[in-house]
mmCIF file of C-alpha atoms and ligand atoms in Angstrom:
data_model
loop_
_atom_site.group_PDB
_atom_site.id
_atom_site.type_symbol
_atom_site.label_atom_id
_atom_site.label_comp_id
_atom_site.label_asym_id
_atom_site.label_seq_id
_atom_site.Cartn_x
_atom_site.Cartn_y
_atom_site.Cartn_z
ATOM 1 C CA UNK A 232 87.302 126.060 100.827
ATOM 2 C CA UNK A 233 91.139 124.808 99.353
ATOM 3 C CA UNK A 234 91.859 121.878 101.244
ATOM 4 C CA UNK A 235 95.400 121.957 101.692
ATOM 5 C CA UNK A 236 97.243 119.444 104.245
ATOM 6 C CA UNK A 237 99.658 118.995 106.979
ATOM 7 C CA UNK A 238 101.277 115.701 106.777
ATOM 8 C CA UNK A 239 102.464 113.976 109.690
ATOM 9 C CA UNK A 240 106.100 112.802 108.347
ATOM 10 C CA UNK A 241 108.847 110.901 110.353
ATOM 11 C CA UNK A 242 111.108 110.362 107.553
ATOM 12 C CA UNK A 243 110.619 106.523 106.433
ATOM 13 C CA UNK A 244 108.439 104.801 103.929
ATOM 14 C CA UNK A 245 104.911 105.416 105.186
ATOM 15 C CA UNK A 246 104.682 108.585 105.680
ATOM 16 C CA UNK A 247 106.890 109.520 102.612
ATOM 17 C CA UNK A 248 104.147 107.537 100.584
ATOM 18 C CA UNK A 249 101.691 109.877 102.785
ATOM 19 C CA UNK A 250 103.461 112.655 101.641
ATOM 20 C CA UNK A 251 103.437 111.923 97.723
ATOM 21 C CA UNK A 252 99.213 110.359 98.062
ATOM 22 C CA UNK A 253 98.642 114.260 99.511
ATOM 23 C CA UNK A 254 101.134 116.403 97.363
ATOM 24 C CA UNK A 255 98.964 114.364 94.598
ATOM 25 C CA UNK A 256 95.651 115.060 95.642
ATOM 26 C CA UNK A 257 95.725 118.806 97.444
ATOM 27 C CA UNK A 258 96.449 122.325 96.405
ATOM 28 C CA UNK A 259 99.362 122.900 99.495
ATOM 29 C CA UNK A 260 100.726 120.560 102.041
ATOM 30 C CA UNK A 261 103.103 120.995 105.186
ATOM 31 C CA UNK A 262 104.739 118.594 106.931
ATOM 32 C CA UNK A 263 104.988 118.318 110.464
ATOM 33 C CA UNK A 264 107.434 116.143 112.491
ATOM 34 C CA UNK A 265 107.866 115.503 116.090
ATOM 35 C CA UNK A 266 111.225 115.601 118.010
ATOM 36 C CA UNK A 267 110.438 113.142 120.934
ATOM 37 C CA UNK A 268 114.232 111.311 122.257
ATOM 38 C CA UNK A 269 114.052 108.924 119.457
ATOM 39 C CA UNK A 270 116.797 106.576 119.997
ATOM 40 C CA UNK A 271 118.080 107.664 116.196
ATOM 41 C CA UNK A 272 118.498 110.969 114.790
ATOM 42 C CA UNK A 273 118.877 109.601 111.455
ATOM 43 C CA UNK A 274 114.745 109.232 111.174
ATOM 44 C CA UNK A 275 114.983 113.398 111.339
ATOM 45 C CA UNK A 276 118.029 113.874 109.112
ATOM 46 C CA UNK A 277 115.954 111.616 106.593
ATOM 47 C CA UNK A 278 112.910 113.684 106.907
ATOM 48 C CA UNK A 279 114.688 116.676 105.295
ATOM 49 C CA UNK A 280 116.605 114.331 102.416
ATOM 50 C CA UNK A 281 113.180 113.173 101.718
ATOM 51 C CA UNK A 282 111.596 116.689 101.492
ATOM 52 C CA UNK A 283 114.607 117.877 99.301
ATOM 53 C CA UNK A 284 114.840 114.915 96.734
ATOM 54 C CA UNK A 285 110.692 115.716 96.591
ATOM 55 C CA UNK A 286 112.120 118.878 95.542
ATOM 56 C CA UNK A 287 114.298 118.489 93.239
ATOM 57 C CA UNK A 288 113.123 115.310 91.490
ATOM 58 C CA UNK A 289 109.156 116.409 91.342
ATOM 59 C CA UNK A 290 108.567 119.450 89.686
ATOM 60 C CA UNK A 291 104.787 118.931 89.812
ATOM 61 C CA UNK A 292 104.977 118.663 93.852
ATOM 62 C CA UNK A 293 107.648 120.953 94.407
ATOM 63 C CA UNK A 294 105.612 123.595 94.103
ATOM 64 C CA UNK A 295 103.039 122.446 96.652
ATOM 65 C CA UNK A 296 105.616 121.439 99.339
ATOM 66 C CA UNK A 297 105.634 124.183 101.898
ATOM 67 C CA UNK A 298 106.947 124.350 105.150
ATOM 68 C CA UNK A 299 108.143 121.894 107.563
ATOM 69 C CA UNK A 300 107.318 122.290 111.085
ATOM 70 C CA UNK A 301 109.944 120.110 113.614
ATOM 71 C CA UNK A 302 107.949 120.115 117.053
ATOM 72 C CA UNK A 303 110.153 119.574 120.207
ATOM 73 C CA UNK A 304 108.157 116.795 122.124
ATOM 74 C CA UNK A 305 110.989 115.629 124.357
ATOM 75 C CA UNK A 306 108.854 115.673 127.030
ATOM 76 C CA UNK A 307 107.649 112.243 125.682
ATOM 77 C CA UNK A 308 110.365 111.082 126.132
ATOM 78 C CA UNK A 309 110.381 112.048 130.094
ATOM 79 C CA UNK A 310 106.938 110.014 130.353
ATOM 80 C CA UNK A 311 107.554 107.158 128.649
ATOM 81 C CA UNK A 312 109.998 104.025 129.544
ATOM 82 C CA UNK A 313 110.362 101.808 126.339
ATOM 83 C CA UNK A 314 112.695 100.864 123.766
ATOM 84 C CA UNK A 315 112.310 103.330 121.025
ATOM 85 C CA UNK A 316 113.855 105.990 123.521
ATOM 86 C CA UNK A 317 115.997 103.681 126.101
ATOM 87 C CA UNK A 318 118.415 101.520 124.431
ATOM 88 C CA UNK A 319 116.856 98.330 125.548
ATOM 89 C CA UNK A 320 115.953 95.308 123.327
ATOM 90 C CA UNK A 321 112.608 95.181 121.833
ATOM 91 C CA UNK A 322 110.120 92.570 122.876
ATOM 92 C CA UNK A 323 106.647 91.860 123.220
ATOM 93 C CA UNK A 324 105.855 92.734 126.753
ATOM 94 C CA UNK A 325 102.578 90.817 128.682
ATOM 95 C CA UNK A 326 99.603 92.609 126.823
ATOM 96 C CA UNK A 327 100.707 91.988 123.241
ATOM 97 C CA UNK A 328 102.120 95.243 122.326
ATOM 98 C CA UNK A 329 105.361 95.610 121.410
ATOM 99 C CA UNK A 330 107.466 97.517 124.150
ATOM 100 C CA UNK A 331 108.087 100.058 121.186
ATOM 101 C CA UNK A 332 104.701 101.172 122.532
ATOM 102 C CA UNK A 333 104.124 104.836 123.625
ATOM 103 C CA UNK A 334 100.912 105.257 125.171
ATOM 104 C CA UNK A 335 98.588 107.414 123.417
ATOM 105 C CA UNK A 336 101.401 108.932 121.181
ATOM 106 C CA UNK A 337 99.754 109.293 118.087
ATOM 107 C CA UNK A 338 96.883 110.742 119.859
ATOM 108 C CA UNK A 339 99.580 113.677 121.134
ATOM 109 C CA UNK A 340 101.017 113.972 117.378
ATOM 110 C CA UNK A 341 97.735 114.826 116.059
ATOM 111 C CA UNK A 342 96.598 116.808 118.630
ATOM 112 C CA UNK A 343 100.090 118.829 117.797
ATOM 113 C CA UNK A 344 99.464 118.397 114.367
ATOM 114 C CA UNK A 345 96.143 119.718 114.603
ATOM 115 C CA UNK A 346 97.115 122.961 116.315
ATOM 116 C CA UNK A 347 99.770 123.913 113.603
ATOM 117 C CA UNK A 348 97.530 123.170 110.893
ATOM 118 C CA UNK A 349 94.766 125.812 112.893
ATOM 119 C CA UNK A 350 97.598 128.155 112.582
ATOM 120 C CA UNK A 351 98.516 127.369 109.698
ATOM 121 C CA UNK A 352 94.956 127.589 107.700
ATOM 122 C CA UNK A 353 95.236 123.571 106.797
ATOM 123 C CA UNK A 354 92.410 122.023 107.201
ATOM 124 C CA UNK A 355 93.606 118.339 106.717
ATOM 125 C CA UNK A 356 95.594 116.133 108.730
ATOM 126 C CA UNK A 357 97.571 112.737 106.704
ATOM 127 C CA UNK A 358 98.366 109.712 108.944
ATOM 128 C CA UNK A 359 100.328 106.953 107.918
ATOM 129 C CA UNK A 360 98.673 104.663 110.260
ATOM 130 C CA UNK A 361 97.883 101.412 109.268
ATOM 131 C CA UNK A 362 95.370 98.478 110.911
ATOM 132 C CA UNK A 363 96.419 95.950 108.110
ATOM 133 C CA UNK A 364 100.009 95.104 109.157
ATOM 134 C CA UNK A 365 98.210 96.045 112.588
ATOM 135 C CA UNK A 366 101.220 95.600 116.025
ATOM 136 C CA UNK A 367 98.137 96.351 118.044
ATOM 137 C CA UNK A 368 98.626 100.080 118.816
ATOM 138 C CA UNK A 369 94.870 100.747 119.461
ATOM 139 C CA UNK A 370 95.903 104.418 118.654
ATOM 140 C CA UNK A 371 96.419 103.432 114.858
ATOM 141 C CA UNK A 372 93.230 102.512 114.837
ATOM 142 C CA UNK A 373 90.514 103.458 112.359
ATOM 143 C CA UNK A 374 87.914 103.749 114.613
ATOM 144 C CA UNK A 375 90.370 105.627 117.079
ATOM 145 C CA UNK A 376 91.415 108.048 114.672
ATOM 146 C CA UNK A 377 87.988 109.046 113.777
ATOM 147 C CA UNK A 378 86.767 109.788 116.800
ATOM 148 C CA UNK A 379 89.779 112.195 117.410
ATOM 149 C CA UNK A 380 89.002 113.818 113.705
ATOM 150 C CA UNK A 381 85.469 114.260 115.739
ATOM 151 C CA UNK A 382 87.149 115.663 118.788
ATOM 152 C CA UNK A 383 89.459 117.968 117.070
ATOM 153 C CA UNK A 384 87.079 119.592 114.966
ATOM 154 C CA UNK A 385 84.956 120.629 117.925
ATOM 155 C CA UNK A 386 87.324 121.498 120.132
ATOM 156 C CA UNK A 387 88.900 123.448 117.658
ATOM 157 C CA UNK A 388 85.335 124.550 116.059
ATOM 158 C CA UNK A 389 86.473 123.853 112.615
ATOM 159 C CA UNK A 390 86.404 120.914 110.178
ATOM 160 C CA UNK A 391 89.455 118.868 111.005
ATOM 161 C CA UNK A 392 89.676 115.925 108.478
ATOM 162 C CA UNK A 393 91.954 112.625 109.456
ATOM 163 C CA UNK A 394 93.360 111.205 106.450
ATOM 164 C CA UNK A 395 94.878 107.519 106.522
ATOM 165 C CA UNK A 396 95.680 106.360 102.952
ATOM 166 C CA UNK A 397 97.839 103.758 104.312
ATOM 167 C CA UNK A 398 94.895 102.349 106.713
ATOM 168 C CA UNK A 399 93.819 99.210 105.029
ATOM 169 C CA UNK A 400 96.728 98.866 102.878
ATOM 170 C CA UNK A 401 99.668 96.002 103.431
ATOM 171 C CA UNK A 402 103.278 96.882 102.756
ATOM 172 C CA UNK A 403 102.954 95.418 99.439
ATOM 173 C CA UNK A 404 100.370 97.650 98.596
ATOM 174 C CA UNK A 405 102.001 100.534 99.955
ATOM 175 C CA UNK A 406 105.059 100.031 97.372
ATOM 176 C CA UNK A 407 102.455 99.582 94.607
ATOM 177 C CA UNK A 408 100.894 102.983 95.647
ATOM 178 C CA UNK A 409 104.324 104.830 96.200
ATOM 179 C CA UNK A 410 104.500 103.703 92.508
ATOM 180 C CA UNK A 411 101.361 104.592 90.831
ATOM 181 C CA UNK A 412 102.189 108.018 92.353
ATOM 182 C CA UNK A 413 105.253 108.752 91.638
ATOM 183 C CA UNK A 414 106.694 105.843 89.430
ATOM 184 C CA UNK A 415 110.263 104.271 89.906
ATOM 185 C CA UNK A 416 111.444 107.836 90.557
ATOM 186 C CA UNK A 417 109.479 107.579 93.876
ATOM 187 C CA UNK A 418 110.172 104.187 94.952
ATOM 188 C CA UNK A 419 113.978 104.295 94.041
ATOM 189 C CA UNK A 420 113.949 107.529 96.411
ATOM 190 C CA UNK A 421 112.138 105.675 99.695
ATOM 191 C CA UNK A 422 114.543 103.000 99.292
ATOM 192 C CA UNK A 423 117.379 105.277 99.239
ATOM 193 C CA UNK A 424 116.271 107.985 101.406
ATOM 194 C CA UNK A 425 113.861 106.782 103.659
ATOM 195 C CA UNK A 426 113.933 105.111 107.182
ATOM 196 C CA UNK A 427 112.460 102.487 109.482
ATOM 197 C CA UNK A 428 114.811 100.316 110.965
ATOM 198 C CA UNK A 429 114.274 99.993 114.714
ATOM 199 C CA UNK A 430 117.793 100.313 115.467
ATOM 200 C CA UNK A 431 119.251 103.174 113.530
ATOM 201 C CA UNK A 432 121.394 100.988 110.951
ATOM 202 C CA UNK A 433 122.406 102.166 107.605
ATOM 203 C CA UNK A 434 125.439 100.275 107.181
ATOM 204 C CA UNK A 435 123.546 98.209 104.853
ATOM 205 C CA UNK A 436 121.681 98.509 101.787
ATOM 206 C CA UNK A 437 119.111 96.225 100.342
ATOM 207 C CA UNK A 438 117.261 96.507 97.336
ATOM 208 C CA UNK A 439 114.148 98.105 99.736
ATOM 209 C CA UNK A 440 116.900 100.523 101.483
ATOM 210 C CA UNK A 441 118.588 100.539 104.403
ATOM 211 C CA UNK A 442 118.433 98.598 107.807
ATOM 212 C CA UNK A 443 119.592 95.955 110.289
ATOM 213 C CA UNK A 444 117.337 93.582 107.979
ATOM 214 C CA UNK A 445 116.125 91.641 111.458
ATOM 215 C CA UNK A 446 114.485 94.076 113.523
ATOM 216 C CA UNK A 447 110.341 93.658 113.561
ATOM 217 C CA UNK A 448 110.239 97.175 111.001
ATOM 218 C CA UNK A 449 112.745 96.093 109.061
ATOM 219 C CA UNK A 450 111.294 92.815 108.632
ATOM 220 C CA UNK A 451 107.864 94.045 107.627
ATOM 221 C CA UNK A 452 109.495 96.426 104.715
ATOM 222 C CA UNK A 453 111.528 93.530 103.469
ATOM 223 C CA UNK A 454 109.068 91.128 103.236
ATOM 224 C CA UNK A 455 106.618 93.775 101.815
ATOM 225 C CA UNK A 456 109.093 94.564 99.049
ATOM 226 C CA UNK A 457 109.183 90.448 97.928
ATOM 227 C CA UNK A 458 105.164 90.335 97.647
ATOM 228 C CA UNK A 459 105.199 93.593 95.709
ATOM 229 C CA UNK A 460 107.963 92.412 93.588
ATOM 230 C CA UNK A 461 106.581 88.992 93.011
ATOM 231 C CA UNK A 462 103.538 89.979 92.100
ATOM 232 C CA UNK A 463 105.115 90.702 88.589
ATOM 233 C CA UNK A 464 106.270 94.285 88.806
ATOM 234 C CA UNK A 465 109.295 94.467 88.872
ATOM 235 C CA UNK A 466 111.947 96.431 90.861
ATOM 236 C CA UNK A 467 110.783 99.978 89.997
ATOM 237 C CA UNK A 468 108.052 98.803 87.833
ATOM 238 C CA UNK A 469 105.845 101.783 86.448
ATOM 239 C CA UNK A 470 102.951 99.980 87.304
ATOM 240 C CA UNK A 471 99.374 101.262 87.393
ATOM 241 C CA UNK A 472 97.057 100.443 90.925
ATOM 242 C CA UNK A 473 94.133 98.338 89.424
ATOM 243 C CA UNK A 474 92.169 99.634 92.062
ATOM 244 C CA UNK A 475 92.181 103.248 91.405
ATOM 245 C CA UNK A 476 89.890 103.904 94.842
ATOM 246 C CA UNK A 477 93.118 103.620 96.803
ATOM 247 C CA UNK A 478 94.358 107.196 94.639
HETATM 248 ZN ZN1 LIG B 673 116.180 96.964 111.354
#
């Protein structure tokens, strides 16, 4: 059976370094986003910049990057009371978790997911989840995630494989691999194309991309970028992963 995949893609670094790991390593891949009263539209206008640039500046993936699928989940947005769809300030509420926390979301987005890849004959769902810079959203975990892929492929009564390149990965790491797939090309296009600021900003550029450079996300890609880059690279580096398990 052709594996092909349906990756789950909001627009900003992860899940654009999802997108190249899967374009790399199967024979068609989707994308699927989800529409849910985020408090910034610019995470979905970056989505198709992304896909386009993929387009245009990777011949070798262009031809595997098929349709995108935007799914209308504003109903998310009716259950849920925290900051990524209110415009109040982000904090660390009593449990832990960030108040950026929707309960169970990523649970809905690959239960979505997992329905327009049935559809769709795609037999592979790619996360960007990640336990390693972990902000203690059980449902990023790995041990969550699998037994969904479990779930899904009974309830559905066909092999449903969770992917999660990003899973034990730091941000460092995840530049290095954007790299080793897709060279400076790649990482010169997350930093100018991709998203993850908390608050919407792209009145300001830094040599990672764009953001309010304070906010928790924006933090984590910043000081992501310095370890990659001092780890001798260089900005844009074509540099090779030593570990080749993480391709
Ligand atoms: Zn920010």
């Amino acid at each position: 059976m052709t594996r092909c995949a349906l990756v789950l893609f909001s627009g900003g670094q992860d899940s654009t370094a999802c997108l190249a790991w899967a374009l790399e390593h199967y024979e068609r891949v989707e994308t699927v986003g989800f529409d849910y009263g985020q408090r910034h539209l610019v995470e979905l206008e970056c989505r198709l910049a992304v896909r386009a640039q993929l387009h245009t500046r990777f011949p070798r993936w262009s031809a595997k990057l098929g349709d995108d699928h935007l799914l209308d989940l504003s109903l998310l947005g009716q259950m849920s009371d925290t900051a990524l769809t209110d415009a109040r300030a982000i904090q660390m509420n009593a449990s832990g978790l960030p108040n950026t926390f929707v309960p169970g979301r990523n649970l809905l987005f690959f239960s979505f997911a997992a329905t327009v890849a049935y559809r769709r004959g795609l037999n592979v769902l790619v996360g960007g989840m990640c336990e390693t810079d972990f902000s203690g959203y059980p449902d990023c975990r790995d041990n969550t995630l699998k037994a969904l892929q479990v779930a899904l492929s009974l309830g559905m009564d066909t092999p449903m494989t969770i992917e999660t390149p990003l899973m034990w990965l730091d941000k460092a790491q995840t530049w290095a691999l954007s790299a080793a797939l897709g060279g400076a090309e790649l990482n010169e296009l997350i930093a100018e194309h991709t998203h993850t600021c908390y608050l919407g900003d792209r009145s300001q550029r830094h040599d990672w991309g764009y953001g309010c450079g304070h906010c928790p996300a924006c933090a984590l890609r910043a000081r992501g970028y310095k370890a990659w880059r001092s780890h001798g690279a260089g900005p844009f580096a074509d540099t090779e992963l030593s570990d080749s398990s993480l391709l």
